Coordinates of C-alpha atoms in Angstrom, one line a residue:
Chain I
M1 CA 100.9 95.3 50.7
I2 CA 101.7 96.1 54.1
N3 CA 98.1 98.1 54.0
E4 CA 96.7 94.7 53.4
A5 CA 98.8 92.4 56.2
L6 CA 97.6 95.8 58.7
F7 CA 94.2 95.3 57.7
F8 CA 94.9 91.4 57.9
S9 CA 95.8 91.4 60.8
A10 CA 93.8 94.1 62.7
V11 CA 90.7 92.1 61.5
L12 CA 92.3 88.8 62.9
F13 CA 92.5 90.5 66.1
T14 CA 89.2 91.9 66.2
I15 CA 88.3 88.0 65.9
G16 CA 90.3 86.9 68.9
V17 CA 88.9 89.8 70.7
V18 CA 85.4 89.1 70.0
G19 CA 86.2 85.0 71.1
V20 CA 87.3 85.7 74.6
L21 CA 83.9 88.0 75.1
T22 CA 81.4 86.3 73.9
R23 CA 82.7 81.3 74.5
R24 CA 82.7 80.1 77.5
N25 CA 84.9 77.6 77.1
A26 CA 87.9 78.4 78.9
I27 CA 90.3 76.8 76.3
I28 CA 88.5 78.3 73.3
I29 CA 89.3 81.5 75.2
F30 CA 92.6 80.3 75.2
M31 CA 92.7 79.7 72.3
C32 CA 91.2 83.4 71.1
V33 CA 94.1 84.7 72.9
E34 CA 96.7 82.9 71.4
L35 CA 94.6 84.4 67.5
M36 CA 95.4 87.7 69.3
L37 CA 99.1 87.0 69.6
N38 CA 99.6 86.1 66.1
A39 CA 97.9 89.0 64.7
V40 CA 100.5 91.2 66.9
N41 CA 102.8 89.4 65.4
L42 CA 101.6 89.6 61.6
T43 CA 102.1 93.0 62.6
F44 CA 104.9 92.8 63.6
V45 CA 106.5 91.6 60.8
A46 CA 104.4 93.6 58.3
F47 CA 106.0 97.1 59.6
S48 CA 109.8 95.1 59.5
K49 CA 109.4 95.7 55.8
L50 CA 109.4 99.2 56.2
Y51 CA 111.4 100.0 59.5
G52 CA 114.4 96.9 59.6
A53 CA 114.8 93.3 61.4
A54 CA 113.1 94.6 65.0
G55 CA 109.9 93.9 64.3
Q56 CA 111.1 90.6 63.2
I57 CA 112.8 90.1 66.3
F58 CA 110.1 91.1 68.6
V59 CA 108.0 88.6 67.0
I60 CA 110.8 85.8 68.1
F61 CA 110.1 87.2 71.8
V62 CA 105.9 86.9 71.7
M63 CA 106.4 83.9 70.1
T64 CA 108.5 82.5 73.2
V65 CA 106.6 84.2 75.6
A66 CA 103.2 82.5 74.6
A67 CA 104.9 79.1 74.4
A68 CA 105.4 80.0 77.9
E69 CA 102.0 81.6 79.0
A70 CA 100.8 78.5 76.8
A71 CA 102.2 75.9 79.4
V72 CA 101.2 77.5 82.6
G73 CA 97.4 78.2 81.1
L74 CA 97.4 75.4 80.2
A75 CA 98.1 73.4 83.5
I76 CA 96.5 75.8 85.2
I77 CA 93.1 75.2 83.3
I78 CA 93.9 71.2 84.4
S79 CA 94.7 72.2 87.3
I80 CA 90.2 73.6 87.5
F81 CA 89.7 70.9 85.9
R82 CA 90.3 68.2 88.5
H83 CA 88.4 70.1 90.7
R84 CA 85.6 71.2 89.0
E85 CA 85.3 68.2 86.0
T86 CA 84.5 71.5 83.7
V87 CA 86.4 74.0 81.6
N88 CA 83.1 76.2 81.4
L89 CA 83.4 79.6 82.6
Q90 CA 79.2 80.0 83.0
N91 CA 80.3 77.2 86.5
I92 CA 83.6 78.5 87.7
N93 CA 82.0 80.7 90.0
L94 CA 83.1 80.3 93.3
L95 CA 84.5 83.7 93.9
K96 CA 81.9 86.8 93.6
G97 CA 80.5 88.8 95.8
Chain Z
M1 CA 130.1 105.2 87.1
H2 CA 128.7 105.6 83.9
Y3 CA 127.2 102.7 81.1
D4 CA 128.4 102.5 77.9
L5 CA 124.9 101.2 76.4
A6 CA 125.9 100.0 73.5
L7 CA 128.3 97.7 74.8
P8 CA 127.2 94.0 75.9
S9 CA 129.6 94.8 78.6
G10 CA 128.0 98.1 79.6
L11 CA 125.0 96.2 79.5
M12 CA 125.3 93.7 81.3
A13 CA 127.4 95.2 84.1
A14 CA 124.1 98.1 84.6
L15 CA 121.6 94.6 84.5
V16 CA 123.6 93.4 87.7
P17 CA 121.0 93.6 90.0
E18 CA 118.5 91.3 87.7
I19 CA 121.6 88.9 86.5
I20 CA 121.7 88.6 90.6
V21 CA 117.9 87.6 91.4
V22 CA 117.5 85.1 88.1
S23 CA 121.0 83.3 88.6
G24 CA 119.7 83.2 92.6
A25 CA 116.1 82.5 91.6
M26 CA 117.6 79.3 89.0
L27 CA 120.4 78.5 91.6
L28 CA 118.1 77.9 94.2
L29 CA 115.1 76.1 91.8
L30 CA 118.2 73.3 91.8
W31 CA 118.2 73.4 95.3
A32 CA 114.5 73.4 95.6
V33 CA 114.2 70.2 93.8
W34 CA 117.3 68.0 94.7
R35 CA 116.0 67.1 98.7
P36 CA 112.4 65.7 98.7
E37 CA 109.1 68.3 99.6
S38 CA 109.2 69.5 103.3
D39 CA 108.8 71.5 105.1
V40 CA 112.1 71.8 107.1
H41 CA 112.9 72.2 103.0
Q42 CA 111.0 74.4 101.7
R43 CA 111.6 76.9 105.4
N44 CA 115.5 76.6 103.8
V45 CA 114.8 78.0 100.3
A46 CA 113.1 80.4 102.1
I47 CA 116.3 82.2 103.9
G48 CA 118.1 81.3 100.4
A49 CA 115.6 83.4 98.2
A50 CA 115.5 86.5 101.2
G51 CA 119.6 85.8 100.6
V52 CA 119.5 86.6 97.8
T53 CA 116.7 89.3 97.9
L54 CA 119.1 90.9 100.3
L55 CA 122.1 90.4 97.6
A56 CA 120.6 92.1 95.3
A57 CA 119.2 94.9 97.3
A58 CA 122.7 95.9 97.8
A59 CA 123.8 95.9 95.0
V60 CA 121.0 98.3 94.4
V61 CA 122.2 100.8 96.8
Y62 CA 126.1 100.2 95.5
Y63 CA 124.4 101.6 92.5
M64 CA 122.5 104.8 93.5
V65 CA 124.9 105.3 95.9
S66 CA 127.9 105.1 92.8
D67 CA 124.9 107.6 91.5
A68 CA 125.2 105.5 87.7
S69 CA 124.5 106.7 84.9
S70 CA 124.7 105.9 81.0
G71 CA 124.0 107.1 77.8
P72 CA 120.7 105.9 75.9
G73 CA 120.0 102.1 75.3
V74 CA 117.5 100.2 75.8
I75 CA 117.5 100.2 80.0
A76 CA 117.7 103.3 82.3
V77 CA 120.3 104.0 84.3
D78 CA 119.0 106.3 87.0
R79 CA 118.2 107.2 90.6
F80 CA 114.2 106.5 90.1
R81 CA 115.3 102.6 88.0
W82 CA 117.0 102.1 92.0
A83 CA 114.5 103.6 94.5
S84 CA 112.0 101.2 92.6
D85 CA 114.2 98.3 93.2
L86 CA 114.4 98.9 96.5
L87 CA 110.6 99.1 96.8
F88 CA 110.2 95.9 95.6
L89 CA 112.8 94.3 97.3
L90 CA 111.0 95.4 100.1
A91 CA 108.4 93.9 99.1
T92 CA 109.2 90.1 97.8
L93 CA 111.3 90.2 101.0
I94 CA 107.7 90.5 103.1
A95 CA 106.9 87.9 100.6
I96 CA 109.2 85.7 101.4
A97 CA 107.8 85.6 105.0
L98 CA 104.9 85.2 104.6
S99 CA 104.7 82.8 101.8
S100 CA 107.2 80.5 104.8
D101 CA 104.3 80.9 107.4
F102 CA 101.5 80.1 104.9
S103 CA 103.3 77.0 103.1
K104 CA 104.4 75.9 106.6
R105 CA 100.5 76.2 108.1
E106 CA 98.6 75.1 105.1
G107 CA 100.9 72.1 104.6
I108 CA 102.1 73.1 101.8
T109 CA 105.9 71.5 100.6
T110 CA 107.0 73.0 97.7
A111 CA 110.3 74.9 97.9
E112 CA 109.5 76.8 94.6
S113 CA 107.0 79.5 95.1
H114 CA 110.2 81.1 96.2
V115 CA 111.9 80.9 93.8
L116 CA 108.9 82.1 91.5
I117 CA 108.6 85.3 93.8
L118 CA 112.2 85.6 92.5
L119 CA 111.5 85.3 89.1
A120 CA 108.3 88.0 89.5
T121 CA 111.2 89.9 91.5
S122 CA 113.8 89.8 88.3
G123 CA 110.8 90.9 86.3
M124 CA 109.7 94.2 87.6
M125 CA 112.7 95.1 88.1
L126 CA 113.4 95.0 84.5
L127 CA 109.7 97.0 84.3
A128 CA 111.8 99.8 86.3
A129 CA 114.2 100.0 84.2
A130 CA 112.4 99.6 80.8
R131 CA 113.4 101.8 77.9
D132 CA 112.4 99.4 75.2
L133 CA 109.0 98.9 74.2
I134 CA 110.4 95.1 74.4
I135 CA 112.1 95.4 77.4
L136 CA 109.1 96.3 78.5
F137 CA 106.5 93.5 77.0
L138 CA 110.1 90.8 78.6
G139 CA 109.4 92.4 81.9
I140 CA 105.7 92.4 82.3
E141 CA 105.1 88.4 80.6
L142 CA 108.1 87.5 83.9
M143 CA 106.2 89.0 86.1
S144 CA 103.0 88.0 85.0
I145 CA 103.4 84.6 83.9
S146 CA 105.5 83.5 87.4
V147 CA 102.6 85.5 89.4
Y148 CA 100.0 83.4 87.3
V149 CA 101.8 80.0 89.0
L150 CA 101.9 81.8 92.8
A151 CA 98.4 82.2 92.2
G152 CA 97.6 78.8 91.4
L153 CA 100.0 77.2 93.6
Y154 CA 97.6 75.8 96.4
R155 CA 96.1 73.2 94.3
R156 CA 94.2 71.7 97.1
S157 CA 91.9 75.1 97.0
A158 CA 89.3 75.1 94.5
R159 CA 89.0 79.0 94.3
A160 CA 92.5 79.4 94.9
S161 CA 92.7 77.0 91.3
E162 CA 89.8 79.4 89.9
A163 CA 91.4 82.4 91.0
A164 CA 94.7 81.5 88.9
L165 CA 92.5 80.4 86.2
K166 CA 90.2 83.8 85.5
Y167 CA 94.2 85.7 86.6
F168 CA 95.9 83.6 83.3
L169 CA 93.1 84.0 81.3
L170 CA 92.4 88.6 82.1
G171 CA 96.0 88.6 82.3
A172 CA 96.8 86.4 78.5
F173 CA 94.1 89.1 76.8
S174 CA 95.6 92.5 78.4
T175 CA 98.7 91.3 77.4
G176 CA 97.5 91.3 74.3
F177 CA 96.1 94.4 74.2
L178 CA 99.0 95.7 75.4
L179 CA 101.0 94.2 72.7
Y180 CA 99.2 95.7 69.7
G181 CA 99.6 98.7 71.7
I182 CA 103.3 98.4 71.1
A183 CA 102.7 97.4 68.0
L184 CA 100.5 100.7 66.3
V185 CA 103.0 102.0 68.3
Y186 CA 106.5 100.9 66.7
G187 CA 104.9 101.2 63.4
A188 CA 103.9 104.6 63.8
A189 CA 107.5 106.0 65.5
G190 CA 109.9 103.2 63.8
S191 CA 111.3 102.1 66.7
T192 CA 110.6 101.2 69.8
N193 CA 112.7 102.8 72.3
F194 CA 111.7 105.5 74.2
T195 CA 113.5 108.4 73.1
D196 CA 113.2 107.9 69.7
I197 CA 109.5 107.3 70.3
G198 CA 109.2 111.0 72.6
R199 CA 111.3 112.4 69.5
V200 CA 109.6 111.4 66.9
V201 CA 105.7 112.1 69.2
S202 CA 107.5 115.8 69.8
E203 CA 109.0 116.4 66.4
R204 CA 106.0 115.4 64.3
G205 CA 103.3 115.7 67.0
F206 CA 101.3 113.6 68.7
G207 CA 97.7 114.5 66.7
A208 CA 99.7 114.0 63.0
L209 CA 100.5 110.3 63.9
P210 CA 96.7 108.9 64.3
M211 CA 98.0 105.1 64.2
L212 CA 99.5 106.2 67.5
Q213 CA 97.2 107.4 69.0
I214 CA 95.7 104.4 69.1
G215 CA 98.8 102.5 69.7
L216 CA 98.7 104.6 73.0
A217 CA 94.8 104.0 73.6
L218 CA 95.6 100.3 73.5
L219 CA 98.6 100.0 75.7
V220 CA 96.7 102.7 78.5
V221 CA 94.2 99.5 77.8
G222 CA 96.9 97.0 78.8
F223 CA 98.3 98.5 81.6
A224 CA 94.6 99.3 83.1
F225 CA 93.9 95.7 83.0
K226 CA 97.7 95.3 85.0
I227 CA 97.5 98.3 87.5
G228 CA 93.1 96.8 88.4
A229 CA 91.5 100.7 86.7
A230 CA 88.3 100.6 86.7
P231 CA 86.5 100.2 84.5
F232 CA 89.0 96.6 83.9
H233 CA 89.8 96.1 86.8
M234 CA 86.6 93.0 87.6
W235 CA 90.1 91.0 88.0
T236 CA 91.0 92.2 91.0
P237 CA 89.2 91.2 93.6
D238 CA 88.3 87.3 92.3
V239 CA 91.8 86.9 92.0
Y240 CA 92.8 88.8 95.5
E241 CA 90.0 86.8 97.1
G242 CA 90.9 83.3 95.8
A243 CA 94.8 83.7 95.5
P244 CA 97.3 82.3 98.1
T245 CA 97.6 85.3 101.2
P246 CA 100.7 86.1 101.1
Y247 CA 101.3 86.0 97.0
T248 CA 97.3 88.6 97.0
A249 CA 100.0 90.6 99.2
Y250 CA 102.5 90.9 97.2
M251 CA 100.1 90.8 93.9
A252 CA 99.1 94.3 95.3
A253 CA 101.7 95.6 97.1
G254 CA 104.6 94.6 94.1
V255 CA 103.2 93.8 90.7
K256 CA 100.8 97.2 90.9
A257 CA 103.7 98.8 91.7
A258 CA 105.8 97.1 89.0
A259 CA 103.2 98.6 86.5
F260 CA 102.9 101.9 87.4
A261 CA 106.4 102.4 87.4
A262 CA 106.6 100.9 84.0
F263 CA 103.4 103.3 83.2
I264 CA 105.1 106.3 84.2
R265 CA 108.6 106.0 82.4
V266 CA 106.4 105.7 79.3
W267 CA 104.1 108.3 79.8
L268 CA 106.5 111.0 80.3
E269 CA 109.5 109.8 78.7
A270 CA 108.0 108.3 75.1
F271 CA 105.1 110.4 75.1
P272 CA 106.0 113.8 76.5
G273 CA 103.5 117.0 76.0
T274 CA 100.2 114.9 75.7
I275 CA 100.8 115.1 79.5
E276 CA 99.6 118.7 79.6
F277 CA 96.7 118.7 76.5
G278 CA 94.8 116.3 74.6
P279 CA 92.8 113.2 74.9
P280 CA 95.1 111.0 76.5
Y281 CA 95.2 113.8 79.0
K282 CA 91.6 113.0 79.4
V283 CA 91.2 109.6 79.2
L284 CA 93.5 108.9 81.6
W285 CA 91.7 112.1 83.9
W286 CA 88.2 110.2 83.3
L287 CA 90.0 106.0 84.3
A288 CA 91.5 108.8 87.4
V289 CA 87.8 109.3 88.5
A290 CA 86.2 106.4 87.7
T291 CA 88.9 103.8 89.2
M292 CA 88.9 106.3 92.7
V293 CA 84.8 105.9 92.6
I294 CA 83.6 102.4 92.2
G295 CA 87.5 101.0 94.3
N296 CA 85.8 102.8 96.9
V297 CA 82.2 102.5 96.9
V298 CA 81.8 99.2 96.1
A299 CA 84.5 98.4 98.8
L300 CA 81.6 99.6 101.2
A301 CA 80.0 96.4 100.5
Q302 CA 82.3 94.0 100.8
K303 CA 82.8 90.8 104.0
N304 CA 85.3 89.2 103.1
V305 CA 88.0 90.5 104.2
K306 CA 90.6 89.7 101.4
R307 CA 88.5 91.6 98.7
L308 CA 87.8 94.7 100.8
L309 CA 91.6 94.9 100.3
A310 CA 91.3 93.9 96.7
Y311 CA 88.9 96.9 96.6
S312 CA 90.4 99.2 98.7
S313 CA 93.9 98.4 96.5
I314 CA 91.3 99.6 93.3
A315 CA 91.4 102.8 94.8
H316 CA 94.5 103.1 95.9
A317 CA 95.1 102.3 92.4
G318 CA 92.7 105.6 91.3
Y319 CA 94.9 107.8 93.9
I320 CA 98.4 106.6 92.5
L321 CA 96.4 107.3 89.1
V322 CA 96.4 111.6 89.7
G323 CA 100.7 111.5 90.8
V324 CA 101.1 109.7 86.9
L325 CA 98.9 112.9 85.4
V326 CA 100.0 114.9 87.3
A327 CA 103.2 114.6 85.7
T328 CA 105.5 116.8 87.7
P329 CA 108.7 116.6 89.2
L330 CA 106.4 117.3 92.7
G331 CA 103.7 114.5 91.2
A332 CA 106.7 112.0 91.2
S333 CA 108.1 112.1 94.0
A334 CA 104.6 111.8 95.8
F335 CA 104.1 109.3 93.4
L336 CA 107.5 107.5 94.9
F337 CA 106.0 108.7 98.3
Y338 CA 102.7 107.3 98.0
L339 CA 103.9 103.7 96.8
V340 CA 106.4 102.8 99.9
A341 CA 103.5 104.1 102.0
Y342 CA 100.7 101.8 100.4
T343 CA 103.0 99.1 100.2
L344 CA 104.1 98.9 103.4
A345 CA 100.1 99.9 104.6
T346 CA 99.3 96.8 101.8
M347 CA 101.4 93.9 103.0
G348 CA 101.0 94.4 107.0
A349 CA 97.2 94.5 106.6
F350 CA 97.1 91.7 104.2
A351 CA 100.4 90.2 106.9
V352 CA 97.5 90.3 109.9
V353 CA 94.5 88.8 107.5
I354 CA 97.4 85.1 107.5
A355 CA 98.0 85.9 111.4
L356 CA 93.8 85.4 111.6
E357 CA 92.9 82.1 109.2
E358 CA 92.5 79.1 110.1
V359 CA 94.1 76.0 107.6
G360 CA 91.5 76.1 105.1
E361 CA 91.1 79.7 104.9
R362 CA 88.8 80.5 106.5
N363 CA 88.0 83.4 108.9
Q364 CA 88.0 85.8 106.4
N365 CA 85.2 87.6 107.4
V366 CA 85.4 91.4 109.4
Q367 CA 82.1 89.3 111.4
D368 CA 85.6 87.3 112.0
Y369 CA 87.1 89.7 113.7
A370 CA 84.4 91.3 116.4
G371 CA 86.3 91.4 119.0
L372 CA 89.9 91.0 118.8
W373 CA 91.5 93.8 120.7
R374 CA 90.5 91.7 123.3
V375 CA 92.2 88.2 122.5
R376 CA 95.0 90.3 120.4
P377 CA 95.6 93.5 121.2
W378 CA 98.9 94.1 120.0
L379 CA 97.1 92.9 116.7
A380 CA 94.2 95.2 116.7
I381 CA 96.4 97.8 117.3
A382 CA 98.4 96.9 114.2
M383 CA 95.3 96.3 111.9
A384 CA 93.9 99.5 113.2
V385 CA 97.3 101.5 111.8
F386 CA 97.4 99.5 108.7
M387 CA 93.4 100.7 108.1
L388 CA 94.5 104.0 108.8
A389 CA 97.2 104.6 106.6
L390 CA 95.2 103.0 103.9
L391 CA 92.2 106.1 104.6
G392 CA 94.7 109.3 105.3
F393 CA 95.1 109.5 108.7
P394 CA 97.3 112.1 110.7
I395 CA 99.1 110.9 113.0
A396 CA 97.6 106.8 113.5
G397 CA 98.1 106.8 110.2
G398 CA 101.4 107.5 110.2
M399 CA 102.9 108.2 105.9
G400 CA 99.2 107.0 104.5
F401 CA 98.4 111.0 106.0
F402 CA 101.8 112.3 104.3
A403 CA 100.8 110.2 100.9
K404 CA 97.5 112.0 100.4
W405 CA 98.7 115.1 101.3
Y406 CA 101.6 115.0 98.9
I407 CA 100.3 113.7 96.2
L408 CA 96.4 116.4 97.0
Q409 CA 99.6 119.5 97.2
A410 CA 101.2 118.1 93.3
A411 CA 97.2 117.8 92.0
L412 CA 96.7 121.5 93.1
D413 CA 100.1 122.6 92.5
R414 CA 98.8 121.9 88.8
S415 CA 95.5 123.3 89.6
Q416 CA 94.0 120.5 89.1
F417 CA 90.9 121.4 91.0
Y418 CA 88.6 118.8 90.4
L419 CA 91.0 116.0 90.4
S420 CA 91.7 117.3 94.0
V421 CA 88.1 117.6 94.8
Y422 CA 87.2 113.8 93.6
L423 CA 90.2 112.5 95.7
V424 CA 88.8 114.3 98.7
L425 CA 85.4 112.9 98.4
T426 CA 86.6 109.2 97.7
S427 CA 88.6 109.7 100.7
V428 CA 86.0 110.3 102.8
V429 CA 84.6 107.6 101.8
S430 CA 86.3 104.7 102.2
A431 CA 86.3 105.5 105.9
G432 CA 83.0 104.4 105.7
Y433 CA 85.2 100.5 105.2
Y434 CA 88.1 101.4 106.9
L435 CA 87.0 102.8 110.2
S436 CA 84.4 100.5 109.6
V437 CA 86.8 96.8 110.3
V438 CA 88.2 99.3 113.4
M439 CA 85.4 99.6 114.7
V440 CA 84.0 96.0 114.8
M441 CA 87.6 95.0 116.2
F442 CA 87.6 97.4 119.2
M443 CA 83.4 97.6 120.1
R444 CA 81.8 94.5 119.0
P445 CA 81.4 91.8 121.6
R446 CA 83.2 88.5 121.0
A447 CA 81.2 86.2 119.1
E448 CA 79.5 83.6 120.8
G449 CA 82.2 80.4 121.5
A450 CA 84.4 81.9 118.9
P451 CA 87.9 79.5 118.8
L452 CA 91.1 81.8 120.2
P453 CA 93.1 83.0 117.2
S454 CA 96.5 80.7 117.0
R455 CA 99.5 82.4 117.8
V456 CA 101.0 84.0 115.1
P457 CA 104.2 82.4 113.5
R458 CA 107.2 84.4 114.1
A459 CA 107.6 85.2 110.9
T460 CA 104.2 86.8 110.2
G461 CA 104.7 88.5 113.4
I462 CA 108.1 89.9 112.6
V463 CA 106.6 91.4 109.4
I464 CA 103.7 92.8 111.4
A465 CA 105.3 94.8 114.1
A466 CA 108.4 96.7 111.8
T467 CA 105.2 97.4 109.0
A468 CA 103.4 98.8 111.5
V469 CA 106.0 100.7 113.4
V470 CA 107.8 102.3 110.3
L471 CA 104.6 103.3 109.0
L472 CA 104.2 105.1 112.9
V473 CA 107.8 106.4 113.0
F474 CA 108.1 108.0 109.1
G475 CA 104.5 109.2 110.1
I476 CA 105.9 111.4 112.8
F477 CA 109.4 112.2 111.0
P478 CA 108.7 112.2 107.6
S479 CA 110.6 114.0 105.9
P480 CA 113.7 111.0 105.4
V481 CA 111.6 109.0 103.8
L482 CA 110.3 112.0 101.4
R483 CA 114.1 112.7 100.8
F484 CA 114.4 109.1 99.2
A485 CA 110.9 109.7 96.9
R486 CA 112.3 113.7 95.9
D487 CA 115.9 112.5 95.3
N488 CA 114.6 109.7 93.4
T489 CA 112.0 111.2 90.9
I490 CA 112.1 110.2 87.4
T491 CA 114.0 113.5 85.3
I492 CA 112.0 114.7 82.4
A493 CA 114.5 115.2 80.0
P494 CA 113.8 117.9 77.6
P495 CA 112.8 115.5 74.6
S496 CA 116.0 117.5 72.2
A497 CA 118.1 117.2 75.8
A498 CA 117.5 113.1 75.2
A499 CA 117.8 112.8 72.1
S500 CA 120.1 109.2 71.5
P501 CA 123.1 109.4 68.7
R502 CA 120.7 107.8 66.4
A503 CA 119.7 110.4 63.6
G504 CA 116.3 110.8 62.4
A505 CA 112.6 110.0 62.7
L506 CA 112.5 107.3 60.5
V507 CA 115.7 105.6 60.6
P508 CA 115.5 102.0 61.4
A509 CA 116.7 101.7 65.0
A510 CA 119.8 99.5 65.5
N511 CA 118.4 97.3 68.4
S512 CA 121.1 95.8 70.2
H513 CA 119.4 92.5 70.6

């Protein structure tokens, strides 16, 4: 059971990473990051079956932090949308050198 | 004083400096939103934040003097933690002073920026204290989330928003890696406590635990993002250029130092013995070399001062990694000494950038500094000191020279011959851009019709003068700082001596959360 859960979470994590690297829309990239975090949560829950509650406690922490991160991240995305009228990273290119 | 971290009261007592910073930040937040936004209010909150910082520093000094120690637990109570805390609080104090002046000039009246700096500082202090992966994660996130907001605080600037977006997306991405690494290390070792992980590693051997190897690799990726080590440095120049300059300074000095402090503790306490041999060591070796080479070579091509300092900070991450790699008491004290010198020089250099910027973040190119010596001689001299300190020039570069010298000495002490060669060669390359800034300031004529730089605001002026003087004075008499660094290194206890009462490698750790 644990092996399946670990394998599944590794697959989810990989999908998240590939999504971040290939998609160009800021919101979709952010969703892929959330997917990565949830894959990790699944890993923690699987391990907590072996080692006790510490893993599940970690999941609560991760969810709290992810919520805070979502609040800040969406605010940042709104602030850039007000400037550029787009959230596509290909068009967001003022900074380079 | 001895603190029993298994008891809630003992844990609270050992966390007093962090509690001071957090509760001070909360009270200041209430006060900040209590009154309508104005420049005077912003400045008052800044003074309050500086007061909280000094109070926390006093508490840290008290713990340091009373020689606090603790039993096993989720946080460390040792001198390395207090020394790092003092360093972060110094960076915080400077950042608050700079950001108050910057806000006044740019017409930003949000007083919450100072509160966010304090919250980020509490995250850094947790990072220096972390002896458990949960605390490590919370510290990193507390620090990073506050700094994402700081980077995007200047909402009128499209560049600041863009910097915040890039920082946020890449920071969250790296957090994913870090967290997956933590999960796999937990899965392999059965505990999130560094001491327990260290015992499992030394009992069963690093090679026998493939999941631990993958976990450590992912952890290193996560940390490399945070410290801006090549090849995970791509966000650094964009973010440092776009973010408001005081917060850039804070990121370059504080955030980087905190990530390093946490990294060295993970490296030495949770993975003892992997340092000497084995793939993790080699990976870190290449990371250090790549960071030194890429940071210094790409910096040569930069025209924007903030971008140049960003690449310089990447290069310095490489030098500091050498100190981490050496992993001897000498290396750890060289590491601490380097962080002190680097924080002072970087903060000072960014303070000069702030003093010379004009409203709307103009005047940030190296060419804009041409002939500075003729119009603002003291600023030019101070900037020259900071550049030479970052370069590691003797006498005129102050502490910078000794910082590099000790790192080099620590590396040679462990017969890290090639690493030392890379360090010296890339330092020579770095002269190309540091000295070119000095040359432009002193030898080029002032551009035709270039307006006089505006008056240096008071707090910024004090910061510039103080950092330059401290760098020079301790460059001539380095022994007090060296003694400070030597007394406060992380002590690498052999894993058997550090054994906690939670015996048994794979028994679930009764977490005190």
